[in-house]
Coordinates of C-alpha atoms in Angstrom, one line a residue:
Chain A
X12 CA 8.1 37.3 52.2
X13 CA 11.4 38.6 53.9
X14 CA 14.3 36.6 53.2
X15 CA 15.6 34.3 56.4
X16 CA 18.6 35.6 58.3
X17 CA 22.0 33.8 57.9
X18 CA 25.3 35.7 59.3
X19 CA 27.1 37.1 56.4
X20 CA 30.5 35.3 56.8
X21 CA 32.2 32.6 59.0
X22 CA 35.3 30.8 58.8
X23 CA 37.4 28.0 60.2
X24 CA 40.2 26.2 60.1
X25 CA 41.0 22.9 58.4
X26 CA 39.5 20.4 60.3
X27 CA 37.2 22.0 62.9
X28 CA 33.6 22.0 62.6
X29 CA 31.2 25.4 62.1
X30 CA 27.9 25.8 62.3
X31 CA 25.5 28.4 60.2
X32 CA 22.3 29.6 61.2
X33 CA 19.2 30.4 59.4
X34 CA 16.8 32.3 61.3
X35 CA 12.6 32.7 60.1
X36 CA 9.5 32.9 61.7
X37 CA 6.4 30.7 62.7
X38 CA 5.5 31.3 59.0
X39 CA 8.3 29.2 57.5
X40 CA 11.2 27.7 59.3
X41 CA 9.2 27.2 62.3
X42 CA 5.8 26.0 60.7
X43 CA 7.6 23.5 58.0
X44 CA 10.2 20.9 58.0
X45 CA 11.0 21.6 54.3
X46 CA 14.2 23.6 55.2
X47 CA 16.9 22.8 52.9
X48 CA 20.5 23.6 52.2
X49 CA 22.8 24.8 49.5
X50 CA 26.7 25.1 48.8
X51 CA 27.5 27.4 45.5
X52 CA 31.4 27.4 44.4
X53 CA 32.2 30.9 42.9
X54 CA 30.6 30.6 39.5
X55 CA 28.5 27.6 39.3
X56 CA 25.0 26.5 40.1
X57 CA 24.1 26.0 43.7
X58 CA 24.1 22.1 44.8
X59 CA 21.8 20.6 47.2
X60 CA 23.5 19.4 50.1
X61 CA 20.6 19.3 53.0
X62 CA 16.8 18.3 52.3
X63 CA 13.9 18.7 55.0
X64 CA 15.7 19.8 57.6
X65 CA 18.1 17.3 58.5
X66 CA 18.1 14.8 55.1
X67 CA 21.5 14.2 53.1
X68 CA 21.3 13.4 49.5
X69 CA 23.4 10.7 48.3
X70 CA 27.0 11.3 47.2
X71 CA 27.1 14.6 50.0
X72 CA 29.5 13.6 52.7
X73 CA 28.9 13.1 56.0
X74 CA 30.1 15.6 57.5
X75 CA 27.4 17.9 56.3
X76 CA 24.3 18.0 58.9
X77 CA 21.4 19.7 59.2
X78 CA 19.2 20.3 62.2
X79 CA 16.1 22.9 63.2
X80 CA 15.0 24.5 66.8
X81 CA 11.7 26.5 66.6
X82 CA 12.1 29.2 64.2
X83 CA 16.2 28.5 63.6
X84 CA 17.8 25.9 61.4
X85 CA 21.7 25.2 61.1
X86 CA 23.9 23.8 59.0
X87 CA 27.1 22.0 60.7
X88 CA 30.0 21.2 58.4
X89 CA 32.5 18.8 60.3
X90 CA 36.1 18.0 59.8
X91 CA 36.5 21.0 57.4
X92 CA 38.2 21.0 54.2
X93 CA 40.0 23.3 51.5
X94 CA 37.2 22.3 49.1
X95 CA 33.8 23.4 51.7
X96 CA 35.1 27.5 51.0
X97 CA 31.8 28.3 49.4
X98 CA 28.9 29.9 50.0
X99 CA 26.1 28.6 51.3
X100 CA 22.1 29.7 51.5
X101 CA 18.9 28.0 53.6
X102 CA 15.4 27.9 52.3
X103 CA 12.1 27.0 53.8
X104 CA 8.4 26.4 52.4
X105 CA 6.5 29.4 53.6
X106 CA 2.5 29.6 54.7
X107 CA 2.5 31.8 51.3
X108 CA 3.1 28.9 49.3
X109 CA 6.5 30.1 48.2
X110 CA 9.7 29.6 48.5
X111 CA 12.4 32.1 50.6
X112 CA 16.0 32.0 50.6
X113 CA 18.6 33.2 53.0
X114 CA 20.4 36.2 52.4
X115 CA 23.6 33.2 51.8
X116 CA 27.0 32.6 54.3
X117 CA 30.3 33.2 52.8
X118 CA 32.7 29.9 54.5
X119 CA 36.4 31.0 54.7
X120 CA 38.5 27.9 55.5
X121 CA 41.3 29.7 57.1
Chain B
X9 CA 22.3 11.4 34.4
X10 CA 19.9 14.4 35.0
X11 CA 20.8 17.5 32.8
X12 CA 18.8 20.7 32.7
X13 CA 20.1 23.5 30.1
X14 CA 18.6 26.9 30.1
X15 CA 18.6 28.7 27.1
X16 CA 17.2 32.3 25.7
X17 CA 18.7 34.8 27.9
X18 CA 20.1 38.1 26.8
X19 CA 20.0 42.4 26.9
X20 CA 16.6 43.5 26.3
X21 CA 15.2 47.3 27.4
X22 CA 13.1 47.8 30.2
X23 CA 9.4 47.3 29.5
X24 CA 10.9 44.6 27.1
X25 CA 10.0 40.5 27.4
X26 CA 11.9 37.8 27.1
X27 CA 10.9 33.4 27.4
X28 CA 13.6 31.6 28.6
X29 CA 13.6 27.7 28.0
X30 CA 15.0 24.9 30.1
X31 CA 15.4 21.4 28.5
X32 CA 15.4 18.4 30.4
X33 CA 16.8 14.9 30.3
X34 CA 17.5 11.9 32.5
X35 CA 14.4 12.3 34.3
X36 CA 10.8 11.5 34.1
X37 CA 9.8 15.0 33.0
X38 CA 6.2 14.7 33.1
X39 CA 6.1 13.7 37.0
X40 CA 8.7 16.2 38.3
X41 CA 7.5 19.8 39.8
X42 CA 9.6 22.2 38.6
X43 CA 11.3 25.6 39.5
X44 CA 13.0 29.2 38.5
X45 CA 15.1 30.5 41.0
X46 CA 17.2 33.6 40.4
X47 CA 20.3 35.4 41.3
X48 CA 21.0 39.3 40.6
X49 CA 24.9 39.9 40.1
X50 CA 26.7 39.4 43.4
X51 CA 23.6 38.9 45.4
X52 CA 21.9 36.1 47.1
X53 CA 19.5 33.2 45.7
X54 CA 15.4 34.7 44.9
X55 CA 12.7 32.1 44.6
X56 CA 10.9 33.1 41.3
X57 CA 8.2 30.5 41.0
X58 CA 7.1 26.9 40.7
X59 CA 5.1 24.2 38.5
X60 CA 3.7 21.3 39.4
X61 CA 3.2 18.4 37.1
X62 CA -0.1 17.8 35.5
X63 CA -0.6 14.8 37.3
X64 CA -0.8 17.0 40.3
X65 CA -2.8 20.0 39.0
X66 CA 0.0 21.5 36.9
X67 CA -0.8 24.9 39.1
X68 CA 1.3 27.6 39.3
X69 CA 2.9 29.8 42.2
X70 CA 4.7 33.1 41.9
X71 CA 6.9 35.2 44.4
X72 CA 5.6 38.4 44.8
X73 CA 7.4 41.0 42.9
X74 CA 6.9 39.2 40.0
X75 CA 3.5 38.0 40.1
X76 CA 1.3 39.1 37.3
X77 CA 4.4 39.8 35.0
X78 CA 6.1 36.5 34.5
X79 CA 4.4 33.0 33.7
X80 CA 5.8 29.5 34.2
X81 CA 4.4 26.8 31.5
X82 CA 5.8 23.1 30.9
X83 CA 5.6 21.1 27.6
X84 CA 6.3 17.5 28.4
X85 CA 6.1 16.3 24.9
X86 CA 9.4 18.5 24.6
X87 CA 10.3 17.7 28.2
X88 CA 10.4 21.4 28.3
X89 CA 10.0 24.1 30.9
X90 CA 9.6 27.8 30.5
X91 CA 9.8 31.0 32.1
X92 CA 7.7 33.8 30.0
X93 CA 9.0 37.4 31.3
X94 CA 6.9 40.4 30.3
X95 CA 7.1 44.0 31.8
X96 CA 10.8 43.8 32.4
X97 CA 12.4 45.9 35.0
X98 CA 16.1 46.6 36.0
X99 CA 15.8 44.5 39.0
X100 CA 15.0 41.6 37.4
X101 CA 18.7 41.5 36.3
X102 CA 19.4 38.3 37.4
X103 CA 20.9 34.6 36.4
X104 CA 17.8 32.5 36.1
X105 CA 18.2 29.0 37.0
X106 CA 15.6 26.2 36.7
X107 CA 15.9 23.2 39.4
X108 CA 13.7 20.3 40.0
X109 CA 11.7 20.3 42.9
X110 CA 11.2 17.1 45.2
X111 CA 8.9 17.8 48.3
X112 CA 10.8 21.0 49.9
X113 CA 13.9 21.1 48.1
X114 CA 15.6 22.2 44.8
X115 CA 17.6 18.8 43.9
X116 CA 19.1 19.0 40.3
X117 CA 20.0 22.4 38.7
X118 CA 20.9 24.1 35.6
X119 CA 23.8 26.3 34.7
X120 CA 21.6 29.2 34.5
X121 CA 21.1 31.8 31.9
X122 CA 22.0 35.5 32.3
X123 CA 19.4 38.3 31.8
X124 CA 19.9 41.7 31.6
X125 CA 17.8 44.5 31.4
X126 CA 19.0 47.6 31.0
X127 CA 18.6 50.7 27.8

């Protein structure tokens, strides 16, 4: 199972919005609504920020939103803040009864 | 408060074995599906495998790179998840995280334990 495709890096200024894409196939992202997103700060464990394509867990800022179209899922962060600088990973269930992660995207807040 | 605490990591030679533990608290462990995820140094996340709750059959599924070498088990009486790793390879070097799984996402994560496979 190949990793999902994410851009290696994105950047934005405070207050701006950015979008991170996550491209898979019809056997993973396109086939199931089991796409999730994780935020990871350096040296820390990942934190769930979006589940099931677009659901935001309790306590997660409403500046984070998720969507999906075809084989590509997207994470949008609005009103960028310095604390959003981190690595972001998408994940999807697959037809092989496994899960696959994206390669990760490093977000830099300028 | 959900807490997951991994232990058992360390240095092991190629071909060796290691067993990781994940002590859970703050939720009904016996009802939870549990997952192991690893992260090689400076690399991304990689799903390792998952075990369902006994109520849902207690079955396991594994990623291709570890299938046949790694075994996930659970002791609900001890609220503990295990990862038995055999025939270890240098490419298994990583921080190993346990996580709770709900539907298609991994909700709560431990702090991780480092496994280094080197001669």
